[in-house]
Structure formats: structure tokens, C-alpha cells
Coordinates of C-alpha atoms in Angstrom, one line a residue:
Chain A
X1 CA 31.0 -66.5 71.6
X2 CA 28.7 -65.5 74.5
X3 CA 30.9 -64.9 77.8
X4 CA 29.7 -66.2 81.3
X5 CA 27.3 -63.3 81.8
X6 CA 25.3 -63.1 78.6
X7 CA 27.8 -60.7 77.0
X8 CA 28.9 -61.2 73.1
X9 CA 33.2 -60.7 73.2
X10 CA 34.1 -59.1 70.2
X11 CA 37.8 -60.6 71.2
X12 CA 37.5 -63.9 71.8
X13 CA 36.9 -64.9 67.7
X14 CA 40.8 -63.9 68.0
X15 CA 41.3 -66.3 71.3
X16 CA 44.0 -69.5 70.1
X17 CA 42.8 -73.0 71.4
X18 CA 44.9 -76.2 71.1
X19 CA 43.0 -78.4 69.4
X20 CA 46.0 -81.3 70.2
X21 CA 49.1 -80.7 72.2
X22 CA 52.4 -81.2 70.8
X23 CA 55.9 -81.1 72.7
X24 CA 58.9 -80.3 70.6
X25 CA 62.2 -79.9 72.2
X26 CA 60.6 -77.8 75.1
X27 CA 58.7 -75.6 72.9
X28 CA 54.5 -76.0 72.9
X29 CA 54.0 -76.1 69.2
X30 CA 50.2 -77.4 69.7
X31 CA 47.9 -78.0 66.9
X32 CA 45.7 -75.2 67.2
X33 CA 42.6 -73.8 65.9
X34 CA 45.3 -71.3 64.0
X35 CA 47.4 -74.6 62.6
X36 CA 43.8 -75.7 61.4
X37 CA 43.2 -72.6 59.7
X38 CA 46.4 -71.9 58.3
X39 CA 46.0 -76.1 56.9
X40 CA 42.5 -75.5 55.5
X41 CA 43.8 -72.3 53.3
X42 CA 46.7 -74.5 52.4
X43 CA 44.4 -77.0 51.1
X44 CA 42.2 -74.1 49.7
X45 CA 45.1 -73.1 47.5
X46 CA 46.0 -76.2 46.3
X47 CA 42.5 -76.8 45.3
X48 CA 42.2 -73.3 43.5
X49 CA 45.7 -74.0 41.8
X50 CA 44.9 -78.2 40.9
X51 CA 42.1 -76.8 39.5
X52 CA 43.9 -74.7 37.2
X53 CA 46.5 -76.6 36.3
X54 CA 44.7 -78.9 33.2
X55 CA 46.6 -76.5 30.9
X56 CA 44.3 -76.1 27.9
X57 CA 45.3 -74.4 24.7
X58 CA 41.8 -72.7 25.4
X59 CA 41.2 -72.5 29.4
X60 CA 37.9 -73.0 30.6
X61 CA 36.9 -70.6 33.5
X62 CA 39.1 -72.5 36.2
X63 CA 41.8 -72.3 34.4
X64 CA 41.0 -68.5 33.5
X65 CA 40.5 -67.4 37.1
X66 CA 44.0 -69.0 38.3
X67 CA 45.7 -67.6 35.3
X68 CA 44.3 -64.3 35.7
X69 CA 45.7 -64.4 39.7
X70 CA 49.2 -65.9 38.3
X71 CA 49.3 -63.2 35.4
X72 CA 48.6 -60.8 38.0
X73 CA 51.5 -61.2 40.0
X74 CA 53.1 -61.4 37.3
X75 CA 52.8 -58.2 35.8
X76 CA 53.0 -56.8 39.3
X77 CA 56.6 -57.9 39.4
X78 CA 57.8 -57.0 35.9
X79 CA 55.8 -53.9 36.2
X80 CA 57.6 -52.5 39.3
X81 CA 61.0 -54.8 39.3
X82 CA 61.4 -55.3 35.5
X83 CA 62.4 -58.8 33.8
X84 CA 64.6 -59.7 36.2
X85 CA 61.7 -59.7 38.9
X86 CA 60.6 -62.7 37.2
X87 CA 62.4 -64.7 39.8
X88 CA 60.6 -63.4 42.9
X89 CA 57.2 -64.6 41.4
X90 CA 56.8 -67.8 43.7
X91 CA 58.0 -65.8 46.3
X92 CA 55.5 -62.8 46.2
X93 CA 52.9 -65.1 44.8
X94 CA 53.0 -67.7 47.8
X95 CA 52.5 -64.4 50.1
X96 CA 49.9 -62.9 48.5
X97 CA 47.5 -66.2 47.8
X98 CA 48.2 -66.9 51.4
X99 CA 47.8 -63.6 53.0
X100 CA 44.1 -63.4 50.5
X101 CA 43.2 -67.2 51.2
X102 CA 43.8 -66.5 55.0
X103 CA 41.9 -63.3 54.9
X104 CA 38.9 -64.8 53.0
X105 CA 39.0 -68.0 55.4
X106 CA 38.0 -65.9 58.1
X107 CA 35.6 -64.9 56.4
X108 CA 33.2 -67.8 55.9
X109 CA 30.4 -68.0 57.5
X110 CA 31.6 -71.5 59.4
X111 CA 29.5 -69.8 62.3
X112 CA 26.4 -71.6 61.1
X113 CA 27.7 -74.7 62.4
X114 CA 27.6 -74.6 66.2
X115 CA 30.4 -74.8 68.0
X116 CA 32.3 -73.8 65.3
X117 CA 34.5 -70.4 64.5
X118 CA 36.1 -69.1 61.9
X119 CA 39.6 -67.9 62.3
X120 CA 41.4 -65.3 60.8
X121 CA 45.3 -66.8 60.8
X122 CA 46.3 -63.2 59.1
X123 CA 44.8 -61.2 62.4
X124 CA 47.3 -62.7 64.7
X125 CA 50.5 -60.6 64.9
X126 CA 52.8 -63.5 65.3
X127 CA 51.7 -65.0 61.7
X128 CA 51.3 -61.5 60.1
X129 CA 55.4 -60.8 62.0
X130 CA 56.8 -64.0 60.4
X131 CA 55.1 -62.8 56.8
X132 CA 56.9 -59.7 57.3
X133 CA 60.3 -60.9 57.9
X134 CA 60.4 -63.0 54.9
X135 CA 59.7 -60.6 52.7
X136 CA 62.1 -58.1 54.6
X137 CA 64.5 -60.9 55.1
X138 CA 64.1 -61.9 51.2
X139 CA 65.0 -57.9 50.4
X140 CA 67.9 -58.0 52.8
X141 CA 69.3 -61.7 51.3
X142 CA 68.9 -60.1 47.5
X143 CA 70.2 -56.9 48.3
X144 CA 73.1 -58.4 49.7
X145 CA 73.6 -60.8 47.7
X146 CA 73.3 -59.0 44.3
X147 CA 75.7 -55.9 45.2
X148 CA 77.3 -56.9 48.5
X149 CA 78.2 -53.5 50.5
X150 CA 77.1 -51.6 48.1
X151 CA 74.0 -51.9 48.8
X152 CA 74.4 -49.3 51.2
X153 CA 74.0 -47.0 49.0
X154 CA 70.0 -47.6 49.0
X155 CA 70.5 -44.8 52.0
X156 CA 72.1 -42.2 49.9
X157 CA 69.5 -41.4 47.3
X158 CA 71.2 -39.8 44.1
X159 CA 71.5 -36.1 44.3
X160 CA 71.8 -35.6 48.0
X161 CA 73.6 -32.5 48.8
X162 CA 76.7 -33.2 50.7
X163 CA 76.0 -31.2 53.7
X164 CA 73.1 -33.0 54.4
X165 CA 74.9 -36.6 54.2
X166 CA 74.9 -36.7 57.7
X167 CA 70.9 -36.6 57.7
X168 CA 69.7 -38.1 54.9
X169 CA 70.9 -41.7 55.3
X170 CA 69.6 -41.8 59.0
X171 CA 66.3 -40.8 57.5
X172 CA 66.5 -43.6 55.0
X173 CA 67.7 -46.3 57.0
X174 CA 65.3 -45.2 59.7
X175 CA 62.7 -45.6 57.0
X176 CA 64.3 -48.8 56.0
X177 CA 64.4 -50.6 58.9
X178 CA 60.6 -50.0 59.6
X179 CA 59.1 -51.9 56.9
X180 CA 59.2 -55.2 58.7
X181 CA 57.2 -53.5 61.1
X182 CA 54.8 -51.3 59.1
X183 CA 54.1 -54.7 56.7
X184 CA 53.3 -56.6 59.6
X185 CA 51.1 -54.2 61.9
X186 CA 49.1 -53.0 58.8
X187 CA 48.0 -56.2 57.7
X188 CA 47.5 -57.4 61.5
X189 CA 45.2 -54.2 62.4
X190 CA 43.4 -54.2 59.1
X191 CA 41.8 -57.9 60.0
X192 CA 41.3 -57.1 63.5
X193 CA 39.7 -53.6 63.4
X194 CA 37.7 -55.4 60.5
X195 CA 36.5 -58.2 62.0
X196 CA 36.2 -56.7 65.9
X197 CA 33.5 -53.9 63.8
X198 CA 31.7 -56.9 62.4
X199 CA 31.4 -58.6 66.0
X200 CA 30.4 -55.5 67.4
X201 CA 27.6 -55.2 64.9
X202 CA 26.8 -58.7 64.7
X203 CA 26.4 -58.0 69.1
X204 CA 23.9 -55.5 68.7
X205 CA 21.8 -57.4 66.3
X206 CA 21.5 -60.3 68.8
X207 CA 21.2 -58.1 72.0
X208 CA 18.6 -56.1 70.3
X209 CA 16.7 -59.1 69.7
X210 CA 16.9 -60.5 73.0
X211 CA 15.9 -56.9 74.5
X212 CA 12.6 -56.8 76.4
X213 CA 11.4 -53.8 74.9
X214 CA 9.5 -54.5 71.7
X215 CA 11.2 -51.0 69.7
X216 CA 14.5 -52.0 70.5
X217 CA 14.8 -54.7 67.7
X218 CA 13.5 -52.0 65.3
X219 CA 15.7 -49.3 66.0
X220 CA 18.6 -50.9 67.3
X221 CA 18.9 -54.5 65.4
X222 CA 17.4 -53.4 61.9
X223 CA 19.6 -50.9 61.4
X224 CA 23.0 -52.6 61.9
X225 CA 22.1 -55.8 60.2
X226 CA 21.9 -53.5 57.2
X227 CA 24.8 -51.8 58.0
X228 CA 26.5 -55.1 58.5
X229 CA 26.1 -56.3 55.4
X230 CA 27.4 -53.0 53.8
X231 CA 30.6 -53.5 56.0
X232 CA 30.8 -57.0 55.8
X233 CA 30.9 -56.3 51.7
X234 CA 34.0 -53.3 52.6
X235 CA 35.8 -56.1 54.7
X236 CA 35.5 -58.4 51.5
X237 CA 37.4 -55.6 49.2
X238 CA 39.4 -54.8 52.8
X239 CA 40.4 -58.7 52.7
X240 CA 41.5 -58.5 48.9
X241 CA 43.6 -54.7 49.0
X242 CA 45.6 -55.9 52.4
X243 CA 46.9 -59.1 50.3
X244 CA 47.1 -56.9 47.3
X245 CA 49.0 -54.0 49.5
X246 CA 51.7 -56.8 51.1
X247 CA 52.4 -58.0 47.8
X248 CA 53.1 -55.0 46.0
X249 CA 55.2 -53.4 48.7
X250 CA 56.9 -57.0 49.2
X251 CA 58.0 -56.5 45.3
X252 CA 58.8 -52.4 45.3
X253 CA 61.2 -53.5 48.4
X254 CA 62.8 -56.1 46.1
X255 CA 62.7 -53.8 43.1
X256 CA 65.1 -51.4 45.5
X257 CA 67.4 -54.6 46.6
X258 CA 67.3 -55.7 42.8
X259 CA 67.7 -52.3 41.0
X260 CA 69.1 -49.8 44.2
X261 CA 67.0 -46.5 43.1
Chain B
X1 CA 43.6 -59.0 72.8
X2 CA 44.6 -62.5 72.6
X3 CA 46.9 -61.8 69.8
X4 CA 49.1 -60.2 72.9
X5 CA 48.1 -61.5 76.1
X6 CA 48.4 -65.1 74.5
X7 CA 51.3 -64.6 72.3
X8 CA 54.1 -65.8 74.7
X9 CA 51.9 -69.0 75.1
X10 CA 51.2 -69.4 71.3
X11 CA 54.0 -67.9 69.4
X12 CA 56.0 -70.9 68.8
X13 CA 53.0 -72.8 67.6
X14 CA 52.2 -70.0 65.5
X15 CA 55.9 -69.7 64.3
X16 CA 55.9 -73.6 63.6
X17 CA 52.9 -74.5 61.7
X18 CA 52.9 -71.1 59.7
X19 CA 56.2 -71.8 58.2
X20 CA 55.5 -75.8 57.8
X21 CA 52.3 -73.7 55.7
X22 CA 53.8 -71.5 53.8
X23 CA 56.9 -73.7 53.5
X24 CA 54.7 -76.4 51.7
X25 CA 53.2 -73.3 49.5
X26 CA 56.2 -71.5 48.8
X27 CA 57.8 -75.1 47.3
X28 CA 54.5 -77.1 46.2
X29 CA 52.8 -74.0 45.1
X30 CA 55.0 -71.7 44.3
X31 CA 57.9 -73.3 42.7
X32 CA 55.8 -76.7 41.7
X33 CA 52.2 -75.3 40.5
X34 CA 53.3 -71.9 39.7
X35 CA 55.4 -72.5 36.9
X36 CA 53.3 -75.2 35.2
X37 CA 50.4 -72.9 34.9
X38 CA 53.1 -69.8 33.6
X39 CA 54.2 -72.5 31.4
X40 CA 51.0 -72.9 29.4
X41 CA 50.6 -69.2 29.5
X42 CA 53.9 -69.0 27.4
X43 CA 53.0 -71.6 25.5
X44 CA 49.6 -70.4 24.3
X45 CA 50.7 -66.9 23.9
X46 CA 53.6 -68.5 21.9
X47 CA 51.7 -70.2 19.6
X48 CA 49.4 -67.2 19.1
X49 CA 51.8 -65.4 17.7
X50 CA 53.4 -67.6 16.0
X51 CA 49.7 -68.2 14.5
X52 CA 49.7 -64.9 13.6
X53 CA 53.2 -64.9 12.2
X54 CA 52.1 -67.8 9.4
X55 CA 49.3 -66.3 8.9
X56 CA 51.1 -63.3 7.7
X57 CA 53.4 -65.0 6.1
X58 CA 51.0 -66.5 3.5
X59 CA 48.7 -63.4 3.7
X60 CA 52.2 -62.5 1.7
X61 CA 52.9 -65.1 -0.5
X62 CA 49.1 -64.8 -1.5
X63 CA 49.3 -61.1 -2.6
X64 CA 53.0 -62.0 -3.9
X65 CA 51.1 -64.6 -6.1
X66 CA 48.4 -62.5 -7.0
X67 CA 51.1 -60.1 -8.0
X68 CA 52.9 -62.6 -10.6
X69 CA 49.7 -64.2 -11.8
X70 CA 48.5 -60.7 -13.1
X71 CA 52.2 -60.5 -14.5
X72 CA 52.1 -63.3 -16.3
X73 CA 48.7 -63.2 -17.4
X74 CA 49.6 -59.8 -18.7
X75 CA 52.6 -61.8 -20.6
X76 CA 50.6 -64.6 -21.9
X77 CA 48.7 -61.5 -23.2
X78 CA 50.8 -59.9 -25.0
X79 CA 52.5 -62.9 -26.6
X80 CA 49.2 -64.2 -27.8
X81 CA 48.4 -60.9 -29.2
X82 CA 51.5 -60.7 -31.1
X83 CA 51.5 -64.5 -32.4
X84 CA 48.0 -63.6 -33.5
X85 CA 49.6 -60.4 -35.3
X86 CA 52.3 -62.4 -36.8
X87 CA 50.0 -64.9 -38.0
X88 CA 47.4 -62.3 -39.5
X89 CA 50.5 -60.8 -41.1
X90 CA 51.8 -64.1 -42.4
X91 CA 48.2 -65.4 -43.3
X92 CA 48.0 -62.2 -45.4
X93 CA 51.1 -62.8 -47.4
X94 CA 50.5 -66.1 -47.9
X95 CA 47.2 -65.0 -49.5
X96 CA 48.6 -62.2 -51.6
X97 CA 51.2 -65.0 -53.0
X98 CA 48.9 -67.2 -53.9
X99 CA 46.1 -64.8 -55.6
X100 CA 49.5 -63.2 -57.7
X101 CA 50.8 -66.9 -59.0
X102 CA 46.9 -67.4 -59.6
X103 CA 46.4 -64.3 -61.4
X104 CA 50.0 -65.2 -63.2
X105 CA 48.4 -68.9 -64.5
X106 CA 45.3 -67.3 -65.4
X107 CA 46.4 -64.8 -67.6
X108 CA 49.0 -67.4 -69.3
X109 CA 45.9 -69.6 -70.4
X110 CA 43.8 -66.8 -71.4
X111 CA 46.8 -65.1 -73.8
X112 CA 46.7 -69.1 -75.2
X113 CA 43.3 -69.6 -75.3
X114 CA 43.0 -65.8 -77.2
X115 CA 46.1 -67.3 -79.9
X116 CA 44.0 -70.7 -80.1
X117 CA 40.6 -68.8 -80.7
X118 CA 43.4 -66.4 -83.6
X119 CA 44.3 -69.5 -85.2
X120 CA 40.6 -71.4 -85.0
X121 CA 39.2 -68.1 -86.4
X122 CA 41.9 -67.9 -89.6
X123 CA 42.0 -71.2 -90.1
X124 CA 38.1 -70.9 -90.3
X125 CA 38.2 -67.9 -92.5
X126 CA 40.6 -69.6 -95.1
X127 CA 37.5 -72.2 -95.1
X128 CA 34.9 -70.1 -95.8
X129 CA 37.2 -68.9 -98.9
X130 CA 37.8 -71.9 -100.5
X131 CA 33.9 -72.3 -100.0
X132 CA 33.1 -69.1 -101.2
X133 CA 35.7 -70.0 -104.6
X134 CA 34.3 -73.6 -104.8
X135 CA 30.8 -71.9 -104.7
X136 CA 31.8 -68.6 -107.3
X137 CA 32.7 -71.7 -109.4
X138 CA 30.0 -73.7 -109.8
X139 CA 27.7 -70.2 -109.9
X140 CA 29.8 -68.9 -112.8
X141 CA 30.0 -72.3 -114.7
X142 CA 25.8 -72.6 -114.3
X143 CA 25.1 -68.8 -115.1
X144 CA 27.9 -68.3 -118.0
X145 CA 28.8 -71.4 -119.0
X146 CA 32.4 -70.7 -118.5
X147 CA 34.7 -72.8 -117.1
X148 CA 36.6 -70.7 -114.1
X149 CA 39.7 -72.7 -112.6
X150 CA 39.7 -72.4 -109.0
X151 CA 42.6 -70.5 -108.8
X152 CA 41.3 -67.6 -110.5
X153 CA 37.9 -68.3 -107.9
X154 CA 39.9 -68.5 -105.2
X155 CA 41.4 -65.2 -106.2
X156 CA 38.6 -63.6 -106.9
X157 CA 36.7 -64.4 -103.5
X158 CA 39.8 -63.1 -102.0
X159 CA 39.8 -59.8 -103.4
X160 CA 36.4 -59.3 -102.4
X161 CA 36.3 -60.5 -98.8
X162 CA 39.6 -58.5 -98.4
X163 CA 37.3 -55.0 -99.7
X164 CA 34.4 -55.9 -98.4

């Protein structure tokens, strides 16, 4: 964490390390601290899911908790898609648990162990890019699939005038064509901005300490521990409403490929 | 920013293990696990209602049999009362036959009885008569002397029992 010089980098919790270098057909695929991460809120999941998966007549609180998420999703689809968005549930579901695990991974407070870092896979704009085109390329696939060309009529919203056909669609597929992007860079700036705040804080705490003079500590140190742990708790409900955010505007995109508005 | 001044090094590691991740998610998780756990859901929420269901059901048989029980006990009722009825009725008859054949049989002996008691009292009047000639007799013969046949006794007594 601590440069060469005695400075804390609120940057470098976001730095990618090879853990083990891997070669595939030219490409440098390395297992990274990111692969690590991305395996230990796979395993994560899996356990939350396992656990929930005894399939009492009357769950027990495991069960409850991963049938509340599943039901959640659930009624998030049907809710904005209709029955039919029943399909899409693994699809939004495997986003969402993901994008929250990911988030809540980074987290942890693995710090305590030295010379270990958490890592937040969902602040890197490669991972948050390649979450954003599936659910953009799952839209485009449906869309396609379901009305063929056709489906170009998502850009011509009913009731447009005629004279301003030559505007409106522009607007629309201009407005179309960005959610790839805005899905990805909201998710990816969220977790940064979050967790570069939290470093900062976390960097005057310890430099306040270490300061010679004895008031420092008390005015500096004090006072943004206790703000840290107020914005430590907002980047816990930040963590839970960027997943939540993704995965509802992942299934109002497929509600337009499914239904065209 | 290592998320940009790193990404040309790291973006096809990035690429490759996140979709080996979410690849084993979307298939394990999401298509494996998923519908298990939806599965149970249904099922439970299934057998709730249908729960529910039979327990309305019989909730309406049981006020359906309550129904037909008071019905019939209503029934039963009746029909008892008017057997009873019919019985009183028949009881009643039965009694008034028997007290009028009674009252027939009684009154037959007494009107023979009554012609017995006629007959025991004349034949017990014509006794005292001969008595009372036999007697006029032997008084005459020991007051007078005279010798009365008891014809003209008999006779005699007669005409004075008949005036007096």
C-alpha cells in the first residue's frame, strides 16, 4: 500500500498483479490477483446457492435468504418484462449475484492479513465492459431474434409526428447505442470513486497517526475514522444499488427487445 | 489509474478468466442451481394452495352437512311427531271401542240379572202365599173350628195381599 517514499496510493488497491503467467496462443491471459478474485466470488456464490439448495417444504434461514435473492429477480423480471421474462432469469440473475458478490468481495477486510489486498474485480473497466456487452449483446440477440427487422421499430416510438421522423430515431438510436457504455462506466466509476474515497480516508487516519505533532491525530485522524465508517456503511448500500441498478436496466433493455414499447 | 494505463497489458486476462467466471455461473448457477431452488418455490407455493383449496373444499362439505343434518333432523321430527299423533289418535279409538262393547256386555247382564232378581222375587212372592194360606188355615181351623180347604185359603190370602 505505502509507495517508496512513505506515501499511501489511493490507486494502487486497483493495480493487476500476475499471480502465475499463462501463454495462450500469443495472448498473456495470466492468473492474476483479478482471476483470484473473480474465482473466490465464484466460489462465494456457489456456497451462498449450495447452501440454499436443501429444498425444504419449510426453509430454514439459508434457504430463506437465497430464496428471497432468487424471488427477487424474479419479480424484477416479470415485473418489468412480464411472463415471458421468465426466461432471462439465469441470465440477469448470474449478472446481478456476480456484479453484488464482486462488489462485496472488495469489500472484506482481507487487509488485516499482511501482504494481502482485497480486490474489487467490478472496478476494472475491462470486467465491468464485458458485463456490459452481454447484457447489450443479449438485448441485441433477443431483439433480433424475436421480431427480425422489425425491431427497428424500437427507434420510432408510437405517436411520433411525421415531420420529425428524420429526428426522432437518430435520438433513439443514439440513445440506444450508449447503453453498453453507460452500464459499463457507471458500475466501473461507482467502485472506484467508492473505494479511492475510502483509501483517501483510510490515508489520513494513518498519516495523522504517524504525524509529529501530538494535535494532529485528534483533529485530523479522529475525525475521518468516524467519517470512514459512515462512508464505508454508504459504500455497503453503494455495493448493493450498483448490482441492483445493472440488473434492472439489463431487464427493462430486454423488456424493449422482448415487448418493443 | 491502472484500470487504463494497465489495460492493454491485462485485458485479455481480464477478458479470459471473467468469462471462464461468469461462464461457469451463468451454466452451473444460473441454469443448474437456479431452477432447483425456483423449483421448490413452486412447489411449496403449490401445495399451499392446493392446502388451502381442500381445506375449502371440506370447510364446504362440512356446512353442506350441517345443512342436511338439520334437514333431516327436522324430518325425523316431524315424522315422529305425526306417528305419535297417529298413534294417540289410534290409541284413543281403540279405547273408545273397547269401553262401548264393555258398556254393551255390562248392560246385557244387568237387564238379566234385573229379569233373574223379577222372577226370584215372584217366584218368592207366590211362596209367601201359599205360606200365608197354609198358615190362614191352620189359624182358622184352631180359632173356629172350621175346616177351610186351601183353595179357598189360598184365595183369600190373595185377595188380601193384592189390597193390601
Amino acid at each position: 500500500m505505502a509507495g517508496e517514499s512513505g506515501k499511501i496510493d489511493p490507486m494502487h488497491q486497483f493495480q493487476i498483479e500476475p499471480l502465475a503467467q499463462l501463454n495462450i496462443a500469443g495472448y498473456d491471459v495470466s492468473f492474476t490477483n483479478s482471476s483470484l478474485f473473480m474465482i473466490l466470488v465464484l466460489g462465494a456464490l456457489w456456497l451462498f446457492m449450495w447452501g440454499g439448495m436443501k429444498r425444504d417444504l419449510v426453509p430454514g434461514r439459508w434457504q430463506m435468504a437465497v430464496e428471497g435473492v432468487t424471488g427477487f429477480v424474479n419479480n424484477m423480471l416479470t415485473s418489468s418484462v412480464g411472463p415471458e421474462g421468465k426466461k432471462y432469469v439465469p441470465l440477469v440473475f448470474s449478472l446481478f449475484m456476480f456484479i453484488l458478490m464482486a462488489n462485496f468481495m472488495g469489500m472484506m477486510p482481507f487487509g488485516i492479513v499482511p501482504g494481502v489486498h482485497p480486490f474489487t474485480v467490478t472496478s476494472h473497466l475491462t470486467v465491468t465492459a464485458v458485463l456490459a456487452v452481454i447484457s447489450f449483446g443479449t438485448v441485441l440477440i433477443v431483439g433480433f431474434w424475436k421480431h427480425g427487422l422489425h425491431f427497428f421499430s424500437l427507434f420510432v416510438p408510437h405517436g411520433t409526428p411525421w415531420w420529425l421522423l428524420w429526428l426522432i430515431p437518430l435520438i433513439e438510436l443514439f440513445s440506444f447505442l450508449i447503453r453498453p457504455f453507460s452500464l459499463a462506466l457507471r458500475l466501473f466509476v461507482a467502485m472506484t470513486a467508492g473505494h479511492v474515497l475510502m483509501k483517501v480516508l483510510a490515508g489520513f487516519v494513518i498519516n495523522g497517526l504517524n504525524a509529529e505533532a501530538a494535535w494532529v491525530p485528534l483533529v485530523v485522524s479522529i475525525p475521518s475514522f468516524i467519517l470512514m465508517i459512515g462512508i464505508t456503511l454508504l459504500e455497503l448500500l453503494v455495493c448493493a444499488i450498483q448490482a441492483y441498478v445493472f440488473a434492472l436496466l439489463t431487464s427493462l433493455y430486454i423488456n424493449d427487445a422482448v415487448n418493443l414499447h | 489509474m491502472p484500470q487504463i494505463s494497465q489495460i492493454l497489458e491485462t485485458y485479455a486476462s481480464q477478458f479470459f478468466w471473467l468469462l471462464i467466471v461468469f461462464g461457469l455461473i451463468y451454466f452451473t448457477i444460473g441454469h443448474g442451481m437456479l431452477p432447483k431452488i425456483e423449483a421448490s418455490m413452486d412447489a411449496r407455493d403449490r401445495k399451499i394452495a392446493d392446502d388451502l383449496a381442500a381445506a375449502e373444499r371440506a370447510r364446504a362439505e362440512a356446512d353442506n352437512l350441517g345443512d342436511s343434518g338439520a334437514a333431516d333432523l327436522t324430518a325425523a321430527r316431524t315424522e315422529a311427531q305425526a306417528k305419535s299423533s297417529a298413534a294417540k289418535a289410534k290409541a284413543a279409538k281403540d279405547a273408545d271401542a273397547r269401553l262401548a262393547k264393555a258398556d254393551a256386555e255390562i248392560s246385557i247382564k244387568v237387564a238379566a240379572s234385573e229379569a233373574e232378581l223379577a222372577k226370584a222375587t215372584a217366584k218368592a212372592l207366590a211362596g209367601i202365599e201359599a205360606v200365608a194360606a197354609d198358615a190362614a188355615a191352620d189359624i182358622v181351623a184352631k180359632v173356629s173350628g172350621a175346616k177351610v180347604t186351601s183353595a179357598q185359603a189360598a184365595t183369600a190370602v190373595k185377595a188380601v195381599m193384592s189390597h193390601g
